[in-house]
Short mmCIF file of C-alpha atoms in Angstrom, two decimals:
data_model
loop_
_atom_site.label_atom_id
_atom_site.label_comp_id
_atom_site.label_asym_id
_atom_site.label_seq_id
_atom_site.Cartn_x
_atom_site.Cartn_y
_atom_site.Cartn_z
CA MET A 1 -6.73 -31.72 -32.84
CA THR A 2 -5.76 -30.65 -29.30
CA THR A 3 -4.90 -33.55 -27.01
CA THR A 4 -4.89 -33.92 -23.25
CA ILE A 5 -1.10 -33.65 -23.29
CA ASP A 6 -1.33 -30.31 -25.11
CA LEU A 7 -3.76 -28.98 -22.52
CA LEU A 8 -1.69 -29.84 -19.44
CA PRO A 9 0.84 -27.03 -19.93
CA LEU A 10 -2.05 -24.61 -20.36
CA VAL A 11 -3.57 -25.76 -17.07
CA TRP A 12 -0.28 -25.43 -15.24
CA PHE A 13 0.44 -22.05 -16.80
CA GLY A 14 -2.92 -20.91 -15.49
CA ILE A 15 -2.24 -22.28 -11.99
CA ILE A 16 1.23 -20.71 -11.75
CA GLY A 17 0.02 -17.44 -13.24
CA PHE A 18 -2.84 -17.36 -10.76
CA GLY A 19 -0.48 -18.02 -7.85
CA VAL A 20 1.96 -15.29 -8.90
CA PHE A 21 -0.88 -12.86 -9.53
CA MET A 22 -2.40 -13.56 -6.10
CA TYR A 23 0.98 -12.87 -4.53
CA VAL A 24 1.30 -9.60 -6.44
CA LEU A 25 -2.13 -8.47 -5.30
CA LEU A 26 -2.03 -9.65 -1.68
CA ASP A 27 1.58 -9.03 -0.75
CA GLY A 28 1.65 -6.02 -3.06
CA PHE A 29 -0.38 -3.82 -0.74
CA VAL A 30 1.63 -5.01 2.27
CA LEU A 31 4.83 -4.00 0.51
CA GLY A 32 3.03 -0.78 -0.39
CA ILE A 33 2.40 -0.15 3.31
CA GLY A 34 6.11 -0.65 3.90
CA ILE A 35 6.98 1.80 1.12
CA LEU A 36 4.60 4.44 2.50
CA SER A 37 5.67 3.88 6.11
CA GLY A 38 8.61 6.16 5.44
CA PHE A 39 6.12 9.01 4.95
CA ALA A 40 4.13 8.32 8.12
CA HIS A 41 3.96 11.08 10.71
CA GLY A 42 5.44 9.53 13.83
CA GLU A 43 4.99 6.15 15.46
CA TYR A 44 1.25 6.63 15.96
CA GLU A 45 0.48 6.54 12.22
CA ARG A 46 3.08 3.86 11.59
CA ASP A 47 1.53 1.62 14.25
CA ILE A 48 -1.88 1.91 12.61
CA MET A 49 -0.45 1.21 9.16
CA MET A 50 1.33 -1.92 10.33
CA ASN A 51 -1.59 -3.11 12.46
CA SER A 52 -3.79 -3.01 9.35
CA VAL A 53 -1.77 -5.84 7.78
CA ALA A 54 -0.27 -7.56 10.84
CA PRO A 55 -2.75 -10.47 11.04
CA ILE A 56 -2.58 -11.42 7.35
CA TRP A 57 0.79 -10.37 5.89
CA ASP A 58 2.75 -13.60 6.41
CA GLY A 59 0.03 -15.81 4.87
CA ASN A 60 0.44 -13.95 1.60
CA GLU A 61 3.90 -15.50 1.15
CA THR A 62 2.18 -18.83 0.47
CA TRP A 63 1.37 -17.64 -3.04
CA LEU A 64 5.01 -16.82 -3.76
CA VAL A 65 6.04 -20.31 -2.68
CA LEU A 66 3.24 -21.83 -4.77
CA GLY A 67 4.33 -19.94 -7.88
CA GLY A 68 8.01 -20.80 -7.47
CA THR A 69 7.56 -24.48 -6.68
CA GLY A 70 4.91 -24.83 -9.38
CA LEU A 71 7.33 -23.39 -11.94
CA LEU A 72 10.04 -25.85 -10.87
CA ALA A 73 7.67 -28.82 -11.01
CA ALA A 74 5.67 -28.05 -14.15
CA PHE A 75 8.19 -26.07 -16.24
CA PRO A 76 11.67 -27.18 -15.10
CA ALA A 77 13.34 -25.81 -18.25
CA ALA A 78 12.03 -22.32 -17.46
CA TYR A 79 13.17 -22.62 -13.85
CA THR A 80 16.62 -23.76 -14.98
CA VAL A 81 16.95 -20.71 -17.22
CA LEU A 82 15.51 -18.10 -14.85
CA LEU A 83 17.67 -18.80 -11.80
CA PRO A 84 21.08 -18.10 -13.37
CA ALA A 85 19.65 -15.28 -15.49
CA LEU A 86 18.09 -13.48 -12.52
CA TYR A 87 20.28 -14.68 -9.67
CA LEU A 88 21.20 -11.20 -8.40
CA PRO A 89 17.76 -9.52 -8.39
CA LEU A 90 16.08 -12.62 -6.97
CA SER A 91 18.69 -12.92 -4.21
CA LEU A 92 18.32 -9.24 -3.32
CA MET A 93 14.54 -9.67 -3.29
CA LEU A 94 14.70 -12.57 -0.83
CA ILE A 95 17.17 -10.75 1.43
CA ALA A 96 14.95 -7.67 1.43
CA LEU A 97 11.86 -9.77 2.25
CA ILE A 98 13.77 -11.27 5.19
CA PHE A 99 14.65 -7.78 6.43
CA ARG A 100 11.00 -6.76 6.12
CA GLY A 101 9.76 -9.83 7.98
CA VAL A 102 12.26 -9.56 10.81
CA ALA A 103 11.52 -5.85 11.19
CA PHE A 104 7.80 -6.60 11.32
CA GLU A 105 8.25 -9.06 14.16
CA PHE A 106 10.74 -7.10 16.27
CA ARG A 107 9.55 -3.52 15.80
CA PHE A 108 6.54 -4.00 18.08
CA LYS A 109 8.81 -5.24 20.89
CA ALA A 110 11.59 -2.70 20.53
CA GLU A 111 11.87 0.48 22.59
CA ARG A 112 13.97 2.18 19.93
CA LYS A 113 12.16 1.67 16.67
CA PHE A 114 14.20 3.70 14.18
CA GLY A 115 16.34 0.81 12.98
CA TRP A 116 13.39 -1.54 12.56
CA ASN A 117 11.36 1.17 10.83
CA THR A 118 14.20 1.71 8.38
CA ALA A 119 14.54 -2.02 7.74
CA PHE A 120 10.80 -2.35 7.12
CA ASN A 121 10.71 0.64 4.78
CA PHE A 122 13.94 -0.07 2.90
CA GLY A 123 13.28 -3.82 2.72
CA SER A 124 9.86 -3.18 1.19
CA ILE A 125 11.25 -0.78 -1.42
CA VAL A 126 14.13 -3.07 -2.43
CA ALA A 127 11.95 -6.20 -2.58
CA THR A 128 9.39 -4.41 -4.75
CA PHE A 129 12.00 -2.90 -7.04
CA CYS A 130 13.66 -6.30 -7.54
CA GLN A 131 10.32 -7.90 -8.39
CA GLY A 132 9.74 -5.20 -11.00
CA VAL A 133 13.23 -5.63 -12.44
CA THR A 134 12.66 -9.40 -12.64
CA LEU A 135 9.41 -8.88 -14.52
CA GLY A 136 11.05 -6.44 -16.92
CA ALA A 137 13.97 -8.80 -17.55
CA ILE A 138 11.57 -11.63 -18.44
CA VAL A 139 9.50 -9.44 -20.77
CA GLN A 140 12.55 -8.12 -22.60
CA GLY A 141 13.74 -11.67 -23.24
CA VAL A 142 16.34 -14.10 -21.88
CA ALA A 143 19.19 -15.49 -23.97
CA THR A 144 18.89 -19.30 -24.11
CA ASP A 145 20.29 -22.27 -25.95
CA GLY A 146 17.65 -24.92 -25.47
CA ALA A 147 17.12 -25.09 -21.73
CA GLN A 148 20.44 -23.41 -20.88
CA TYR A 149 21.02 -19.76 -20.06
CA VAL A 150 23.78 -18.35 -22.27
CA GLY A 151 23.65 -14.68 -21.29
CA GLY A 152 25.76 -12.65 -18.90
CA VAL A 153 25.46 -11.93 -15.19
CA PHE A 154 23.99 -8.46 -15.77
CA ASP A 155 21.82 -9.08 -18.84
CA TRP A 156 18.79 -8.37 -16.65
CA LEU A 157 19.99 -4.82 -16.08
CA SER A 158 18.54 -2.54 -18.75
CA PRO A 159 16.59 0.74 -19.03
CA PHE A 160 13.39 -1.25 -19.47
CA SER A 161 13.91 -3.44 -16.39
CA LEU A 162 14.76 -0.36 -14.31
CA LEU A 163 11.57 1.28 -15.59
CA THR A 164 9.46 -1.72 -14.59
CA GLY A 165 11.20 -1.75 -11.20
CA VAL A 166 10.28 1.87 -10.52
CA SER A 167 6.78 1.30 -11.92
CA LEU A 168 6.12 -1.55 -9.52
CA VAL A 169 7.27 0.54 -6.55
CA VAL A 170 4.74 3.21 -7.54
CA GLY A 171 2.05 0.58 -8.19
CA TYR A 172 2.51 -1.22 -4.86
CA ALA A 173 2.47 2.13 -3.08
CA LEU A 174 -0.90 2.83 -4.72
CA LEU A 175 -2.21 -0.51 -3.47
CA GLY A 176 -0.96 0.35 0.02
CA ALA A 177 -2.55 3.81 -0.05
CA THR A 178 -5.95 2.53 -1.17
CA TRP A 179 -5.74 -0.27 1.43
CA MET A 180 -5.30 2.38 4.11
CA VAL A 181 -8.27 4.27 2.72
CA MET A 182 -10.31 1.13 3.34
CA LYS A 183 -8.83 0.16 6.72
CA THR A 184 -8.23 3.46 8.53
CA ALA A 185 -10.17 6.57 9.56
CA GLY A 186 -9.58 10.17 10.50
CA ASN A 187 -6.44 12.08 9.54
CA LEU A 188 -4.55 9.04 8.31
CA GLN A 189 -7.37 8.11 5.96
CA GLN A 190 -7.44 11.66 4.57
CA LYS A 191 -3.70 11.49 4.05
CA ALA A 192 -4.19 8.15 2.26
CA TYR A 193 -6.70 9.76 -0.10
CA GLY A 194 -4.07 12.35 -1.00
CA TRP A 195 -1.42 9.69 -1.54
CA SER A 196 -3.84 7.73 -3.71
CA ARG A 197 -4.45 10.68 -6.06
CA MET A 198 -0.75 11.37 -6.43
CA LEU A 199 0.23 7.73 -6.89
CA LEU A 200 -2.54 7.09 -9.40
CA THR A 201 -1.03 9.79 -11.60
CA GLY A 202 2.35 8.11 -11.23
CA VAL A 203 0.92 4.69 -12.11
CA ILE A 204 -0.79 6.05 -15.23
CA VAL A 205 2.49 7.62 -16.39
CA CYS A 206 4.43 4.42 -15.68
CA MET A 207 1.89 2.20 -17.45
CA ALA A 208 1.99 4.50 -20.47
CA LEU A 209 5.80 4.43 -20.61
CA VAL A 210 5.96 0.65 -20.26
CA SER A 211 3.25 0.18 -22.88
CA LEU A 212 5.09 2.43 -25.33
CA TYR A 213 8.41 0.69 -24.61
CA VAL A 214 7.26 -2.92 -25.01
CA PRO A 215 6.65 -2.90 -28.80
CA PHE A 216 10.22 -1.69 -29.36
CA LEU A 217 11.81 -4.49 -27.33
CA ASP A 218 11.28 -7.07 -30.06
CA GLY A 219 9.81 -7.23 -33.54
CA ASP A 220 7.32 -9.88 -32.43
CA TYR A 221 5.91 -7.50 -29.82
CA ALA A 222 5.49 -4.77 -32.40
CA GLN A 223 3.71 -7.17 -34.74
CA ARG A 224 1.36 -8.27 -31.98
CA TRP A 225 0.44 -4.72 -30.97
CA PHE A 226 0.25 -3.11 -34.39
CA GLY A 227 -0.32 -5.93 -36.85
CA LEU A 228 -3.79 -7.17 -37.77
CA PRO A 229 -5.68 -9.21 -36.74
CA HIS A 230 -3.78 -9.84 -33.47
CA ALA A 231 -3.81 -6.17 -32.53
CA LEU A 232 -7.60 -6.30 -32.31
CA LEU A 233 -7.29 -8.82 -29.48
CA LEU A 234 -4.99 -6.49 -27.51
CA VAL A 235 -7.03 -3.29 -27.93
CA PRO A 236 -9.26 -4.10 -24.89
CA PHE A 237 -6.28 -3.83 -22.52
CA PRO A 238 -5.46 -0.13 -23.04
CA LEU A 239 -9.17 0.69 -23.21
CA ALA A 240 -9.75 -1.13 -19.93
CA ALA A 241 -6.77 0.67 -18.37
CA VAL A 242 -8.27 4.05 -19.28
CA ALA A 243 -11.70 3.09 -17.94
CA VAL A 244 -10.35 1.67 -14.67
CA SER A 245 -8.07 4.69 -14.14
CA TYR A 246 -10.98 7.08 -14.59
CA ALA A 247 -13.20 5.06 -12.23
CA LEU A 248 -10.42 4.90 -9.63
CA TYR A 249 -9.78 8.63 -9.76
CA ALA A 250 -13.52 9.33 -9.46
CA SER A 251 -13.86 6.97 -6.50
CA VAL A 252 -11.04 8.75 -4.66
CA LEU A 253 -12.58 12.16 -5.34
CA ARG A 254 -15.96 11.12 -3.95
CA ARG A 255 -14.25 9.58 -0.91
CA SER A 256 -15.34 5.98 -1.45
CA GLU A 257 -13.74 3.59 1.02
CA TYR A 258 -13.80 0.23 -0.75
CA TRP A 259 -13.81 1.03 -4.47
CA PRO A 260 -10.34 2.64 -4.61
CA PHE A 261 -8.69 -0.55 -3.38
CA LEU A 262 -10.77 -2.84 -5.60
CA LEU A 263 -10.12 -0.69 -8.65
CA SER A 264 -6.40 -0.60 -7.85
CA LEU A 265 -6.43 -4.40 -7.96
CA ALA A 266 -8.23 -4.17 -11.29
CA MET A 267 -5.49 -1.88 -12.64
CA PHE A 268 -2.89 -4.51 -11.82
CA ALA A 269 -5.01 -7.18 -13.50
CA VAL A 270 -5.23 -5.10 -16.69
CA GLY A 271 -1.52 -4.25 -16.66
CA TYR A 272 -0.32 -7.80 -16.12
CA GLY A 273 -2.87 -9.11 -18.61
CA GLY A 274 -1.51 -6.79 -21.28
CA LEU A 275 2.08 -7.87 -20.65
CA ALA A 276 1.15 -11.56 -20.68
CA ALA A 277 -0.76 -11.14 -23.94
CA SER A 278 2.29 -9.48 -25.48
CA PHE A 279 4.52 -12.56 -25.23
CA TRP A 280 1.98 -15.40 -25.18
CA PRO A 281 2.52 -18.39 -25.60
CA HIS A 282 6.10 -17.93 -24.37
CA ILE A 283 6.82 -18.51 -20.72
CA ILE A 284 10.28 -16.99 -21.21
CA PRO A 285 10.65 -14.94 -24.40
CA PRO A 286 11.91 -15.28 -27.02
CA ASP A 287 12.45 -19.06 -27.26
CA LEU A 288 10.80 -21.01 -24.43
CA THR A 289 7.09 -21.61 -24.87
CA ILE A 290 4.84 -23.29 -22.33
CA TRP A 291 5.05 -26.45 -24.42
CA ASN A 292 8.80 -26.83 -24.97
CA ALA A 293 9.51 -25.83 -21.35
CA ALA A 294 6.97 -28.24 -19.83
CA ALA A 295 7.73 -31.26 -17.70
CA PRO A 296 6.70 -34.71 -18.99
CA PRO A 297 2.90 -35.12 -19.03
CA GLU A 298 3.10 -37.95 -16.49
CA SER A 299 4.74 -35.59 -13.99
CA GLN A 300 2.24 -32.83 -14.66
CA ARG A 301 -0.71 -35.17 -14.19
CA PHE A 302 0.70 -36.55 -10.94
CA LEU A 303 1.30 -33.06 -9.54
CA LEU A 304 -2.11 -31.88 -10.66
CA VAL A 305 -3.80 -34.40 -8.35
CA GLY A 306 -2.17 -32.79 -5.32
CA MET A 307 -2.91 -29.28 -6.58
CA VAL A 308 -6.62 -30.09 -6.84
CA PHE A 309 -6.69 -30.53 -3.05
CA LEU A 310 -4.09 -27.88 -2.12
CA LEU A 311 -5.33 -24.87 -4.07
CA PRO A 312 -8.89 -24.77 -2.63
CA PHE A 313 -7.43 -25.12 0.87
CA ILE A 314 -5.10 -22.14 0.33
CA LEU A 315 -7.97 -20.10 -1.09
CA PHE A 316 -10.16 -21.01 1.88
CA TYR A 317 -7.77 -20.03 4.66
CA THR A 318 -6.70 -16.89 2.79
CA GLY A 319 -10.31 -15.76 2.41
CA TRP A 320 -11.15 -16.77 5.97
CA SER A 321 -8.26 -14.76 7.46
CA TYR A 322 -9.26 -11.65 5.53
CA TRP A 323 -12.88 -12.10 6.62
CA ILE A 324 -11.99 -12.55 10.29
CA PHE A 325 -9.83 -9.42 10.34
CA ARG A 326 -12.12 -7.22 8.28
CA GLY A 327 -13.08 -3.71 9.39
CA LYS A 328 -11.20 -0.63 10.54
CA VAL A 329 -8.04 -0.76 12.63
CA SER A 330 -6.62 1.53 15.30
CA ARG A 331 -3.37 1.86 17.20
CA ASP A 332 -4.62 -0.05 20.27
CA MET A 333 -5.24 -3.16 18.13
CA GLY A 334 -1.78 -4.53 18.92
CA TYR A 335 0.20 -7.00 16.86
CA HIS A 336 -0.15 -9.82 19.38
#
């Protein structure tokens, strides 16, 4: 019979997963704007692109902090393993995010913008790629002995992790393109429609390659995807991916303004749901589950009290900021 202690890791896994997923969705399109800024035609288009996310971009980082600190507090064994295993990609990601943030703040004040534009574009690409590599390294498995990492410095570097890194760059760019469809008008919006069509094709190809690759990473993955009855539980994910892709392509063709972005978010939900279902109940495959990586139940209960008050507050001010700054943007809507 399931006890309260057994349920606590499930609750915390849900909270951390929700925090990470919110970061992927909300900061994903901002990073996508940074990726696409390298294709903008002059400073006029780049100003509009950056103004579309200027009031809300830094608040999105709250979800990254929530996910990281929640992992440390609720699953310290997983945190202890992940840091040495992924030290290089995580360090590069943080450095790139710093470059992006600094460029965001100083570009609007600079007379010569080339250097800041490059930092914003390159920082966004590197940060996104490192996030994708980190995800791929976790999915492919981390060598552990109990709660200790026993692998090498470059175990994270593999064809699969590089594939997930490239896939996330394409996926975030799609989020950025559909965000611009929703937030801009005129020539830039038409250009965003074109980017959306092209990037959707890229995302479909990347999702197909990752989905085909995953079952061959480990025998357990293959059993989950192809063995009955568990395979029946995973069938909805590829079916949902096909349905969402078709709906997204149709919405772009008919020039919808809101549906492309919402359906792009849905594509990420389906993709991440499929990956999570592949290695559930592991938090770090192949050995650490959410139960043997969990903190003592007393610690989890104590932390949960604070999270009950904190999480609704974060949701409130995030939703409020997006509501306040809704609508189309233009170049004269300055950063400050």
